[in-house]
mmCIF file with all atom_site columns, C-alpha atoms in Angstrom:
data_model
loop_
_atom_site.group_PDB
_atom_site.id
_atom_site.type_symbol
_atom_site.label_atom_id
_atom_site.label_alt_id
_atom_site.label_comp_id
_atom_site.label_asym_id
_atom_site.label_entity_id
_atom_site.label_seq_id
_atom_site.pdbx_PDB_ins_code
_atom_site.Cartn_x
_atom_site.Cartn_y
_atom_site.Cartn_z
_atom_site.occupancy
_atom_site.B_iso_or_equiv
_atom_site.pdbx_formal_charge
_atom_site.auth_seq_id
_atom_site.auth_comp_id
_atom_site.auth_asym_id
_atom_site.auth_atom_id
_atom_site.pdbx_PDB_model_num
ATOM 1   C CA . ILE B 1 1   ? -0.096  0.029   -0.015  1.00 37.00 ? 1   ILE B CA 1
ATOM 2   C CA . SER B 1 2   ? 1.299   3.359   -0.626  1.00 41.00 ? 2   SER B CA 1
ATOM 3   C CA . LYS B 1 3   ? 0.182   6.935   -0.606  1.00 43.00 ? 3   LYS B CA 1
ATOM 4   C CA . THR B 1 4   ? 2.309   9.183   -2.886  1.00 48.00 ? 4   THR B CA 1
ATOM 5   C CA . MET B 1 5   ? 2.016   11.923  -0.015  1.00 59.00 ? 5   MET B CA 1
ATOM 6   C CA . SER B 1 6   ? 2.871   12.569  3.694   1.00 78.00 ? 6   SER B CA 1
ATOM 7   C CA . PHE B 1 7   ? 0.732   11.478  6.594   1.00 90.00 ? 7   PHE B CA 1
ATOM 8   C CA . ASP B 1 8   ? -2.812  12.600  6.814   1.00 92.00 ? 8   ASP B CA 1
ATOM 9   C CA . PRO B 1 9   ? -3.211  16.441  7.508   1.00 93.00 ? 9   PRO B CA 1
ATOM 10  C CA . SER B 1 10  ? -5.031  15.593  10.838  1.00 95.00 ? 10  SER B CA 1
ATOM 11  C CA . ILE B 1 11  ? -2.013  13.640  12.023  1.00 96.00 ? 11  ILE B CA 1
ATOM 12  C CA . GLU B 1 12  ? 0.372   16.279  10.904  1.00 96.00 ? 12  GLU B CA 1
ATOM 13  C CA . ILE B 1 13  ? -1.609  18.859  12.812  1.00 97.00 ? 13  ILE B CA 1
ATOM 14  C CA . ILE B 1 14  ? -1.565  16.639  16.215  1.00 97.00 ? 14  ILE B CA 1
ATOM 15  C CA . ILE B 1 15  ? 2.364   16.145  15.566  1.00 98.00 ? 15  ILE B CA 1
ATOM 16  C CA . LEU B 1 16  ? 2.824   19.921  14.944  1.00 98.00 ? 16  LEU B CA 1
ATOM 17  C CA . LYS B 1 17  ? 0.956   20.688  18.125  1.00 98.00 ? 17  LYS B CA 1
ATOM 18  C CA . LEU B 1 18  ? 3.030   18.082  20.178  1.00 98.00 ? 18  LEU B CA 1
ATOM 19  C CA . ASN B 1 19  ? 6.238   19.639  18.846  1.00 98.00 ? 19  ASN B CA 1
ATOM 20  C CA . LYS B 1 20  ? 5.388   22.791  20.561  1.00 98.00 ? 20  LYS B CA 1
ATOM 21  C CA . THR B 1 21  ? 5.390   21.383  24.032  1.00 96.00 ? 21  THR B CA 1
ATOM 22  C CA . LYS B 1 22  ? 7.490   18.450  23.460  1.00 96.00 ? 22  LYS B CA 1
ATOM 23  C CA . LYS B 1 23  ? 10.147  19.108  21.000  1.00 97.00 ? 23  LYS B CA 1
ATOM 24  C CA . ILE B 1 24  ? 10.704  16.586  18.225  1.00 98.00 ? 24  ILE B CA 1
ATOM 25  C CA . ASP B 1 25  ? 14.268  16.736  17.429  1.00 98.00 ? 25  ASP B CA 1
ATOM 26  C CA . ASN B 1 26  ? 15.130  13.285  16.165  1.00 98.00 ? 26  ASN B CA 1
ATOM 27  C CA . ILE B 1 27  ? 12.962  11.163  13.716  1.00 98.00 ? 27  ILE B CA 1
ATOM 28  C CA . LEU B 1 28  ? 13.349  7.608   12.781  1.00 98.00 ? 28  LEU B CA 1
ATOM 29  C CA . HIS B 1 29  ? 11.500  6.758   9.548   1.00 98.00 ? 29  HIS B CA 1
ATOM 30  C CA . ILE B 1 30  ? 11.475  2.863   8.693   1.00 97.00 ? 30  ILE B CA 1
ATOM 31  C CA . GLY B 1 31  ? 10.148  2.199   5.285   1.00 95.00 ? 31  GLY B CA 1
ATOM 32  C CA . ALA B 1 32  ? 11.063  5.556   3.699   1.00 95.00 ? 32  ALA B CA 1
ATOM 33  C CA . CYS B 1 33  ? 9.967   4.781   0.124   1.00 92.00 ? 33  CYS B CA 1
ATOM 34  C CA . LEU B 1 34  ? 10.788  8.118   -1.707  1.00 93.00 ? 34  LEU B CA 1
ATOM 35  C CA . GLY B 1 35  ? 10.801  10.326  1.470   1.00 95.00 ? 35  GLY B CA 1
ATOM 36  C CA . GLU B 1 36  ? 7.575   11.927  0.745   1.00 93.00 ? 36  GLU B CA 1
ATOM 37  C CA . GLU B 1 37  ? 7.252   13.222  4.268   1.00 95.00 ? 37  GLU B CA 1
ATOM 38  C CA . ILE B 1 38  ? 10.245  15.478  4.170   1.00 96.00 ? 38  ILE B CA 1
ATOM 39  C CA . SER B 1 39  ? 8.247   18.575  3.589   1.00 95.00 ? 39  SER B CA 1
ATOM 40  C CA . PHE B 1 40  ? 6.329   17.850  6.610   1.00 96.00 ? 40  PHE B CA 1
ATOM 41  C CA . TYR B 1 41  ? 9.467   17.131  8.729   1.00 97.00 ? 41  TYR B CA 1
ATOM 42  C CA . GLN B 1 42  ? 11.006  20.185  7.908   1.00 97.00 ? 42  GLN B CA 1
ATOM 43  C CA . ARG B 1 43  ? 8.192   22.091  9.701   1.00 97.00 ? 43  ARG B CA 1
ATOM 44  C CA . LEU B 1 44  ? 9.217   20.379  12.913  1.00 98.00 ? 44  LEU B CA 1
ATOM 45  C CA . ASN B 1 45  ? 12.730  21.706  12.578  1.00 97.00 ? 45  ASN B CA 1
ATOM 46  C CA . PRO B 1 46  ? 14.355  18.568  13.679  1.00 98.00 ? 46  PRO B CA 1
ATOM 47  C CA . LYS B 1 47  ? 17.990  17.909  14.323  1.00 98.00 ? 47  LYS B CA 1
ATOM 48  C CA . LYS B 1 48  ? 18.353  14.492  12.733  1.00 98.00 ? 48  LYS B CA 1
ATOM 49  C CA . ILE B 1 49  ? 16.269  12.228  10.494  1.00 98.00 ? 49  ILE B CA 1
ATOM 50  C CA . TYR B 1 50  ? 17.283  8.645   9.842   1.00 98.00 ? 50  TYR B CA 1
ATOM 51  C CA . TRP B 1 51  ? 15.561  6.939   6.797   1.00 98.00 ? 51  TRP B CA 1
ATOM 52  C CA . PHE B 1 52  ? 15.746  3.217   6.295   1.00 98.00 ? 52  PHE B CA 1
ATOM 53  C CA . GLU B 1 53  ? 14.809  1.729   2.849   1.00 96.00 ? 53  GLU B CA 1
ATOM 54  C CA . PRO B 1 54  ? 15.698  -1.535  1.381   1.00 95.00 ? 54  PRO B CA 1
ATOM 55  C CA . ASN B 1 55  ? 14.369  -1.298  -1.986  1.00 93.00 ? 55  ASN B CA 1
ATOM 56  C CA . PRO B 1 56  ? 17.401  -0.830  -4.409  1.00 92.00 ? 56  PRO B CA 1
ATOM 57  C CA . LYS B 1 57  ? 15.156  0.751   -7.122  1.00 90.00 ? 57  LYS B CA 1
ATOM 58  C CA . LEU B 1 58  ? 14.109  3.735   -4.700  1.00 92.00 ? 58  LEU B CA 1
ATOM 59  C CA . LEU B 1 59  ? 17.533  4.555   -3.180  1.00 95.00 ? 59  LEU B CA 1
ATOM 60  C CA . SER B 1 60  ? 18.936  7.097   -5.460  1.00 95.00 ? 60  SER B CA 1
ATOM 61  C CA . LYS B 1 61  ? 15.685  8.999   -5.849  1.00 95.00 ? 61  LYS B CA 1
ATOM 62  C CA . LEU B 1 62  ? 15.157  8.949   -1.947  1.00 96.00 ? 62  LEU B CA 1
ATOM 63  C CA . ASN B 1 63  ? 18.576  10.321  -1.355  1.00 97.00 ? 63  ASN B CA 1
ATOM 64  C CA . GLU B 1 64  ? 18.094  12.998  -3.982  1.00 97.00 ? 64  GLU B CA 1
ATOM 65  C CA . ASN B 1 65  ? 14.705  13.845  -2.124  1.00 96.00 ? 65  ASN B CA 1
ATOM 66  C CA . VAL B 1 66  ? 15.996  13.979  1.450   1.00 97.00 ? 66  VAL B CA 1
ATOM 67  C CA . SER B 1 67  ? 19.600  15.313  1.288   1.00 96.00 ? 67  SER B CA 1
ATOM 68  C CA . GLY B 1 68  ? 20.839  18.790  1.323   1.00 96.00 ? 68  GLY B CA 1
ATOM 69  C CA . GLN B 1 69  ? 18.787  19.679  4.514   1.00 97.00 ? 69  GLN B CA 1
ATOM 70  C CA . SER B 1 70  ? 19.699  22.274  7.197   1.00 96.00 ? 70  SER B CA 1
ATOM 71  C CA . PHE B 1 71  ? 19.744  19.285  9.683   1.00 98.00 ? 71  PHE B CA 1
ATOM 72  C CA . GLU B 1 72  ? 21.127  15.686  9.431   1.00 98.00 ? 72  GLU B CA 1
ATOM 73  C CA . SER B 1 73  ? 19.175  13.584  7.019   1.00 98.00 ? 73  SER B CA 1
ATOM 74  C CA . LEU B 1 74  ? 20.712  10.121  6.428   1.00 98.00 ? 74  LEU B CA 1
ATOM 75  C CA . VAL B 1 75  ? 19.536  7.169   4.265   1.00 98.00 ? 75  VAL B CA 1
ATOM 76  C CA . PHE B 1 76  ? 20.409  3.680   5.263   1.00 98.00 ? 76  PHE B CA 1
ATOM 77  C CA . PRO B 1 77  ? 19.743  0.914   2.656   1.00 97.00 ? 77  PRO B CA 1
ATOM 78  C CA . TYR B 1 78  ? 18.750  -1.814  4.935   1.00 97.00 ? 78  TYR B CA 1
ATOM 79  C CA . ALA B 1 79  ? 15.463  -3.754  5.745   1.00 96.00 ? 79  ALA B CA 1
ATOM 80  C CA . VAL B 1 80  ? 14.809  -3.252  9.424   1.00 97.00 ? 80  VAL B CA 1
ATOM 81  C CA . SER B 1 81  ? 13.629  -6.613  10.738  1.00 96.00 ? 81  SER B CA 1
ATOM 82  C CA . ASN B 1 82  ? 14.251  -8.561  14.009  1.00 96.00 ? 82  ASN B CA 1
ATOM 83  C CA . LYS B 1 83  ? 17.731  -9.629  13.329  1.00 96.00 ? 83  LYS B CA 1
ATOM 84  C CA . LYS B 1 84  ? 20.800  -9.120  11.166  1.00 97.00 ? 84  LYS B CA 1
ATOM 85  C CA . GLY B 1 85  ? 21.049  -11.183 8.053   1.00 97.00 ? 85  GLY B CA 1
ATOM 86  C CA . LYS B 1 86  ? 19.826  -11.392 4.405   1.00 98.00 ? 86  LYS B CA 1
ATOM 87  C CA . ALA B 1 87  ? 16.239  -11.813 3.174   1.00 95.00 ? 87  ALA B CA 1
ATOM 88  C CA . GLU B 1 88  ? 14.415  -12.138 0.014   1.00 93.00 ? 88  GLU B CA 1
ATOM 89  C CA . PHE B 1 89  ? 12.690  -8.905  -0.692  1.00 91.00 ? 89  PHE B CA 1
ATOM 90  C CA . ASN B 1 90  ? 9.646   -8.648  -3.067  1.00 87.00 ? 90  ASN B CA 1
ATOM 91  C CA . ILE B 1 91  ? 9.558   -5.778  -5.483  1.00 88.00 ? 91  ILE B CA 1
ATOM 92  C CA . ILE B 1 92  ? 5.766   -5.097  -5.966  1.00 83.00 ? 92  ILE B CA 1
ATOM 93  C CA . GLU B 1 93  ? 4.460   -2.526  -8.384  1.00 83.00 ? 93  GLU B CA 1
ATOM 94  C CA . ASP B 1 94  ? 1.317   -1.595  -10.185 1.00 80.00 ? 94  ASP B CA 1
ATOM 95  C CA . THR B 1 95  ? 0.971   -1.739  -13.927 1.00 75.00 ? 95  THR B CA 1
ATOM 96  C CA . ASN B 1 96  ? 1.883   2.012   -14.420 1.00 72.00 ? 96  ASN B CA 1
ATOM 97  C CA . LYS B 1 97  ? 5.094   1.471   -12.243 1.00 65.00 ? 97  LYS B CA 1
ATOM 98  C CA . THR B 1 98  ? 3.901   4.556   -10.319 1.00 61.00 ? 98  THR B CA 1
ATOM 99  C CA . ASN B 1 99  ? 3.304   2.762   -6.764  1.00 62.00 ? 99  ASN B CA 1
ATOM 100 C CA . PRO B 1 100 ? 6.708   1.942   -5.381  1.00 64.00 ? 100 PRO B CA 1
ATOM 101 C CA . GLY B 1 101 ? 5.557   1.792   -1.910  1.00 73.00 ? 101 GLY B CA 1
ATOM 102 C CA . CYS B 1 102 ? 4.108   -1.883  -1.861  1.00 85.00 ? 102 CYS B CA 1
ATOM 103 C CA . SER B 1 103 ? 7.362   -3.656  -1.992  1.00 85.00 ? 103 SER B CA 1
ATOM 104 C CA . SER B 1 104 ? 7.762   -5.809  1.225   1.00 86.00 ? 104 SER B CA 1
ATOM 105 C CA . LEU B 1 105 ? 9.739   -8.870  2.828   1.00 80.00 ? 105 LEU B CA 1
ATOM 106 C CA . HIS B 1 106 ? 6.240   -10.606 2.791   1.00 72.00 ? 106 HIS B CA 1
ATOM 107 C CA . ASN B 1 107 ? 4.217   -12.055 -0.066  1.00 75.00 ? 107 ASN B CA 1
ATOM 108 C CA . LEU B 1 108 ? 0.976   -10.342 -1.121  1.00 77.00 ? 108 LEU B CA 1
ATOM 109 C CA . LYS B 1 109 ? -2.260  -11.750 0.428   1.00 79.00 ? 109 LYS B CA 1
ATOM 110 C CA . ILE B 1 110 ? -5.515  -9.757  0.685   1.00 76.00 ? 110 ILE B CA 1
ATOM 111 C CA . HIS B 1 111 ? -3.651  -6.736  -0.915  1.00 72.00 ? 111 HIS B CA 1
ATOM 112 C CA . ALA B 1 112 ? -3.575  -8.497  -4.155  1.00 69.00 ? 112 ALA B CA 1
ATOM 113 C CA . GLU B 1 113 ? -7.438  -8.979  -4.118  1.00 70.00 ? 113 GLU B CA 1
ATOM 114 C CA . LEU B 1 114 ? -7.993  -5.288  -3.188  1.00 70.00 ? 114 LEU B CA 1
ATOM 115 C CA . TYR B 1 115 ? -5.514  -3.954  -5.799  1.00 75.00 ? 115 TYR B CA 1
ATOM 116 C CA . GLN B 1 116 ? -5.508  -6.157  -8.825  1.00 76.00 ? 116 GLN B CA 1
ATOM 117 C CA . ASP B 1 117 ? -3.149  -4.095  -10.866 1.00 76.00 ? 117 ASP B CA 1
ATOM 118 C CA . ILE B 1 118 ? -0.515  -4.835  -8.286  1.00 81.00 ? 118 ILE B CA 1
ATOM 119 C CA . THR B 1 119 ? 1.815   -7.678  -8.702  1.00 81.00 ? 119 THR B CA 1
ATOM 120 C CA . LYS B 1 120 ? 5.268   -8.941  -7.593  1.00 88.00 ? 120 LYS B CA 1
ATOM 121 C CA . VAL B 1 121 ? 7.577   -7.959  -10.562 1.00 86.00 ? 121 VAL B CA 1
ATOM 122 C CA . ASP B 1 122 ? 10.956  -9.085  -9.088  1.00 87.00 ? 122 ASP B CA 1
ATOM 123 C CA . THR B 1 123 ? 12.711  -10.277 -6.051  1.00 90.00 ? 123 THR B CA 1
ATOM 124 C CA . CYS B 1 124 ? 16.295  -9.329  -4.790  1.00 92.00 ? 124 CYS B CA 1
ATOM 125 C CA . THR B 1 125 ? 18.264  -10.208 -1.721  1.00 94.00 ? 125 THR B CA 1
ATOM 126 C CA . VAL B 1 126 ? 18.495  -7.302  0.870   1.00 95.00 ? 126 VAL B CA 1
ATOM 127 C CA . GLU B 1 127 ? 20.460  -7.013  4.207   1.00 97.00 ? 127 GLU B CA 1
ATOM 128 C CA . THR B 1 128 ? 18.337  -7.102  7.235   1.00 97.00 ? 128 THR B CA 1
ATOM 129 C CA . ILE B 1 129 ? 19.135  -5.447  10.609  1.00 97.00 ? 129 ILE B CA 1
ATOM 130 C CA . ASN B 1 130 ? 17.864  -5.369  14.021  1.00 98.00 ? 130 ASN B CA 1
ATOM 131 C CA . ILE B 1 131 ? 17.482  -1.431  14.529  1.00 98.00 ? 131 ILE B CA 1
ATOM 132 C CA . ASP B 1 132 ? 18.715  -1.305  18.116  1.00 98.00 ? 132 ASP B CA 1
ATOM 133 C CA . GLU B 1 133 ? 21.781  -3.414  17.405  1.00 98.00 ? 133 GLU B CA 1
ATOM 134 C CA . PHE B 1 134 ? 22.574  -1.482  14.260  1.00 98.00 ? 134 PHE B CA 1
ATOM 135 C CA . LEU B 1 135 ? 22.435  1.963   15.702  1.00 98.00 ? 135 LEU B CA 1
ATOM 136 C CA . ASN B 1 136 ? 24.344  0.854   18.860  1.00 98.00 ? 136 ASN B CA 1
ATOM 137 C CA . GLU B 1 137 ? 27.192  -0.846  16.961  1.00 98.00 ? 137 GLU B CA 1
ATOM 138 C CA . LYS B 1 138 ? 27.454  2.089   14.566  1.00 98.00 ? 138 LYS B CA 1
ATOM 139 C CA . ASN B 1 139 ? 27.487  4.687   17.543  1.00 98.00 ? 139 ASN B CA 1
ATOM 140 C CA . LEU B 1 140 ? 24.506  6.428   15.819  1.00 98.00 ? 140 LEU B CA 1
ATOM 141 C CA . GLU B 1 141 ? 21.494  8.278   17.557  1.00 98.00 ? 141 GLU B CA 1
ATOM 142 C CA . THR B 1 142 ? 19.243  6.016   19.683  1.00 98.00 ? 142 THR B CA 1
ATOM 143 C CA . LYS B 1 143 ? 16.898  8.541   21.029  1.00 98.00 ? 143 LYS B CA 1
ATOM 144 C CA . PHE B 1 144 ? 13.868  9.445   18.689  1.00 98.00 ? 144 PHE B CA 1
ATOM 145 C CA . ASP B 1 145 ? 11.046  11.498  19.381  1.00 98.00 ? 145 ASP B CA 1
ATOM 146 C CA . LEU B 1 146 ? 8.946   10.461  16.451  1.00 98.00 ? 146 LEU B CA 1
ATOM 147 C CA . VAL B 1 147 ? 8.989   7.107   14.806  1.00 98.00 ? 147 VAL B CA 1
ATOM 148 C CA . SER B 1 148 ? 7.307   6.275   11.688  1.00 98.00 ? 148 SER B CA 1
ATOM 149 C CA . LEU B 1 149 ? 6.778   2.572   10.431  1.00 96.00 ? 149 LEU B CA 1
ATOM 150 C CA . ASP B 1 150 ? 5.570   1.750   6.959   1.00 92.00 ? 150 ASP B CA 1
ATOM 151 C CA . THR B 1 151 ? 7.007   -1.623  6.204   1.00 92.00 ? 151 THR B CA 1
ATOM 152 C CA . GLN B 1 152 ? 4.221   -3.416  4.462   1.00 89.00 ? 152 GLN B CA 1
ATOM 153 C CA . GLY B 1 153 ? 3.298   -6.134  6.944   1.00 90.00 ? 153 GLY B CA 1
ATOM 154 C CA . HIS B 1 154 ? 6.550   -6.176  8.840   1.00 93.00 ? 154 HIS B CA 1
ATOM 155 C CA . ASP B 1 155 ? 5.885   -3.715  11.553  1.00 95.00 ? 155 ASP B CA 1
ATOM 156 C CA . PHE B 1 156 ? 5.236   -6.282  14.451  1.00 96.00 ? 156 PHE B CA 1
ATOM 157 C CA . GLU B 1 157 ? 8.631   -8.015  13.864  1.00 96.00 ? 157 GLU B CA 1
ATOM 158 C CA . ILE B 1 158 ? 10.376  -4.712  14.213  1.00 97.00 ? 158 ILE B CA 1
ATOM 159 C CA . LEU B 1 159 ? 8.384   -3.270  17.248  1.00 98.00 ? 159 LEU B CA 1
ATOM 160 C CA . SER B 1 160 ? 8.747   -6.791  19.072  1.00 97.00 ? 160 SER B CA 1
ATOM 161 C CA . SER B 1 161 ? 12.472  -6.659  18.819  1.00 98.00 ? 161 SER B CA 1
ATOM 162 C CA . SER B 1 162 ? 13.120  -3.184  19.713  1.00 98.00 ? 162 SER B CA 1
ATOM 163 C CA . LYS B 1 163 ? 13.532  -1.043  22.907  1.00 98.00 ? 163 LYS B CA 1
ATOM 164 C CA . ILE B 1 164 ? 14.900  2.243   21.367  1.00 98.00 ? 164 ILE B CA 1
ATOM 165 C CA . ILE B 1 165 ? 11.515  2.628   19.376  1.00 98.00 ? 165 ILE B CA 1
ATOM 166 C CA . PHE B 1 166 ? 9.617   3.011   22.778  1.00 98.00 ? 166 PHE B CA 1
ATOM 167 C CA . ASN B 1 167 ? 11.561  6.230   23.732  1.00 97.00 ? 167 ASN B CA 1
ATOM 168 C CA . ALA B 1 168 ? 9.439   7.959   21.295  1.00 98.00 ? 168 ALA B CA 1
ATOM 169 C CA . LYS B 1 169 ? 6.722   10.436  22.127  1.00 98.00 ? 169 LYS B CA 1
ATOM 170 C CA . ALA B 1 170 ? 4.708   9.607   19.023  1.00 98.00 ? 170 ALA B CA 1
ATOM 171 C CA . ILE B 1 171 ? 4.587   6.559   16.615  1.00 98.00 ? 171 ILE B CA 1
ATOM 172 C CA . VAL B 1 172 ? 2.873   6.485   13.402  1.00 98.00 ? 172 VAL B CA 1
ATOM 173 C CA . ILE B 1 173 ? 2.265   3.087   11.878  1.00 96.00 ? 173 ILE B CA 1
ATOM 174 C CA . GLU B 1 174 ? 0.410   2.092   8.645   1.00 93.00 ? 174 GLU B CA 1
ATOM 175 C CA . THR B 1 175 ? -1.859  -0.594  10.103  1.00 93.00 ? 175 THR B CA 1
ATOM 176 C CA . ALA B 1 176 ? -4.510  -2.910  8.603   1.00 91.00 ? 176 ALA B CA 1
ATOM 177 C CA . GLU B 1 177 ? -7.547  -4.706  9.669   1.00 92.00 ? 177 GLU B CA 1
ATOM 178 C CA . VAL B 1 178 ? -6.659  -7.727  7.642   1.00 88.00 ? 178 VAL B CA 1
ATOM 179 C CA . GLU B 1 179 ? -3.710  -9.570  6.570   1.00 88.00 ? 179 GLU B CA 1
ATOM 180 C CA . LEU B 1 180 ? -2.804  -7.459  3.538   1.00 83.00 ? 180 LEU B CA 1
ATOM 181 C CA . TYR B 1 181 ? 0.555   -9.436  3.376   1.00 85.00 ? 181 TYR B CA 1
ATOM 182 C CA . GLU B 1 182 ? 1.150   -12.957 4.508   1.00 88.00 ? 182 GLU B CA 1
ATOM 183 C CA . GLY B 1 183 ? 1.884   -13.291 8.238   1.00 90.00 ? 183 GLY B CA 1
ATOM 184 C CA . GLN B 1 184 ? 0.955   -9.537  8.871   1.00 92.00 ? 184 GLN B CA 1
ATOM 185 C CA . LYS B 1 185 ? -0.194  -8.730  12.390  1.00 94.00 ? 185 LYS B CA 1
ATOM 186 C CA . THR B 1 186 ? -3.478  -6.849  12.280  1.00 93.00 ? 186 THR B CA 1
ATOM 187 C CA . ASP B 1 187 ? -4.272  -3.497  13.975  1.00 94.00 ? 187 ASP B CA 1
ATOM 188 C CA . VAL B 1 188 ? -5.973  -5.084  16.890  1.00 95.00 ? 188 VAL B CA 1
ATOM 189 C CA . GLU B 1 189 ? -2.629  -6.922  17.760  1.00 96.00 ? 189 GLU B CA 1
ATOM 190 C CA . ILE B 1 190 ? -0.637  -3.868  17.136  1.00 97.00 ? 190 ILE B CA 1
ATOM 191 C CA . ASP B 1 191 ? -2.827  -1.598  19.243  1.00 97.00 ? 191 ASP B CA 1
ATOM 192 C CA . SER B 1 192 ? -2.634  -3.954  22.130  1.00 98.00 ? 192 SER B CA 1
ATOM 193 C CA . TYR B 1 193 ? 1.169   -4.420  21.859  1.00 98.00 ? 193 TYR B CA 1
ATOM 194 C CA . LEU B 1 194 ? 1.589   -0.664  21.762  1.00 98.00 ? 194 LEU B CA 1
ATOM 195 C CA . GLU B 1 195 ? -0.642  -0.324  24.757  1.00 98.00 ? 195 GLU B CA 1
ATOM 196 C CA . SER B 1 196 ? 1.436   -2.712  26.706  1.00 98.00 ? 196 SER B CA 1
ATOM 197 C CA . LYS B 1 197 ? 4.363   -0.402  25.985  1.00 98.00 ? 197 LYS B CA 1
ATOM 198 C CA . GLY B 1 198 ? 2.665   2.743   27.477  1.00 98.00 ? 198 GLY B CA 1
ATOM 199 C CA . TYR B 1 199 ? 1.080   4.069   24.349  1.00 98.00 ? 199 TYR B CA 1
ATOM 200 C CA . TYR B 1 200 ? -2.582  4.845   23.199  1.00 98.00 ? 200 TYR B CA 1
ATOM 201 C CA . LYS B 1 201 ? -3.986  5.273   19.782  1.00 98.00 ? 201 LYS B CA 1
ATOM 202 C CA . ASN B 1 202 ? -4.725  8.983   19.607  1.00 98.00 ? 202 ASN B CA 1
ATOM 203 C CA . TYR B 1 203 ? -5.995  9.023   15.990  1.00 97.00 ? 203 TYR B CA 1
ATOM 204 C CA . TYR B 1 204 ? -6.723  6.771   13.011  1.00 95.00 ? 204 TYR B CA 1
ATOM 205 C CA . HIS B 1 205 ? -7.045  7.896   9.469   1.00 93.00 ? 205 HIS B CA 1
ATOM 206 C CA . LYS B 1 206 ? -8.602  5.443   7.115   1.00 89.00 ? 206 LYS B CA 1
ATOM 207 C CA . PHE B 1 207 ? -7.094  5.650   3.567   1.00 83.00 ? 207 PHE B CA 1
ATOM 208 C CA . HIS B 1 208 ? -9.132  2.431   2.506   1.00 83.00 ? 208 HIS B CA 1
ATOM 209 C CA . HIS B 1 209 ? -11.838 0.584   4.332   1.00 85.00 ? 209 HIS B CA 1
ATOM 210 C CA . VAL B 1 210 ? -9.353  -1.994  5.701   1.00 88.00 ? 210 VAL B CA 1
ATOM 211 C CA . TRP B 1 211 ? -6.150  0.109   6.317   1.00 88.00 ? 211 TRP B CA 1
ATOM 212 C CA . GLY B 1 212 ? -4.872  3.451   7.357   1.00 92.00 ? 212 GLY B CA 1
ATOM 213 C CA . ASP B 1 213 ? -2.331  5.304   9.365   1.00 94.00 ? 213 ASP B CA 1
ATOM 214 C CA . SER B 1 214 ? -2.579  4.981   13.188  1.00 97.00 ? 214 SER B CA 1
ATOM 215 C CA . LEU B 1 215 ? -0.949  7.720   15.469  1.00 98.00 ? 215 LEU B CA 1
ATOM 216 C CA . TYR B 1 216 ? 0.122   6.432   18.942  1.00 98.00 ? 216 TYR B CA 1
ATOM 217 C CA . LEU B 1 217 ? 1.099   8.787   21.671  1.00 98.00 ? 217 LEU B CA 1
ATOM 218 C CA . LYS B 1 218 ? 2.927   8.029   24.831  1.00 98.00 ? 218 LYS B CA 1
ATOM 219 C CA . LYS B 1 219 ? 0.730   8.122   27.670  1.00 96.00 ? 219 LYS B CA 1
ATOM 220 C CA . ASP B 1 220 ? 1.926   10.899  30.258  1.00 84.00 ? 220 ASP B CA 1
#
């Protein structure tokens, strides 16, 4: 699933408001696609953004879109998962090649029924990392105020193998009510896991009748 845009405006308004009282300095964006959110992130006046995107077809355009900022904006060409290794990555596109954001470590499931023009066009081997291990090993930033996950069905594997993500004041996750991809955890499971980590779902924007963006805020 992909939206060739940033977050829903309502989510942006909530995050901008949060930024006034609890400054968002560092942003972690996992599943960066082409970095469409950069124009929104600029409004937060951050110090650092780390973008993670494994799709080799998107990397040069992503770098072009997010580089040259007044703050540190770094692209890392890895698939964030639960552990370091290698994995088969499915390159999934629509017939017009205009929807690059559907590629995933998972195979298509209900997604393929909902969007019949979307198919797997290729696979490639990508390097996977555990986000905590990677940032610690490389002596990179580990405290993020805002985390965005858009990994096409792989979010639970990332969340359940990370501690640093849960330092964030706000987490945005593209969630689904059904298994759009094989093995994907549904929004009910994601909601309940985030709740166990001290977050509540503040806002949900439906882009489609079975999926959308969920904004979770840390309970005070």
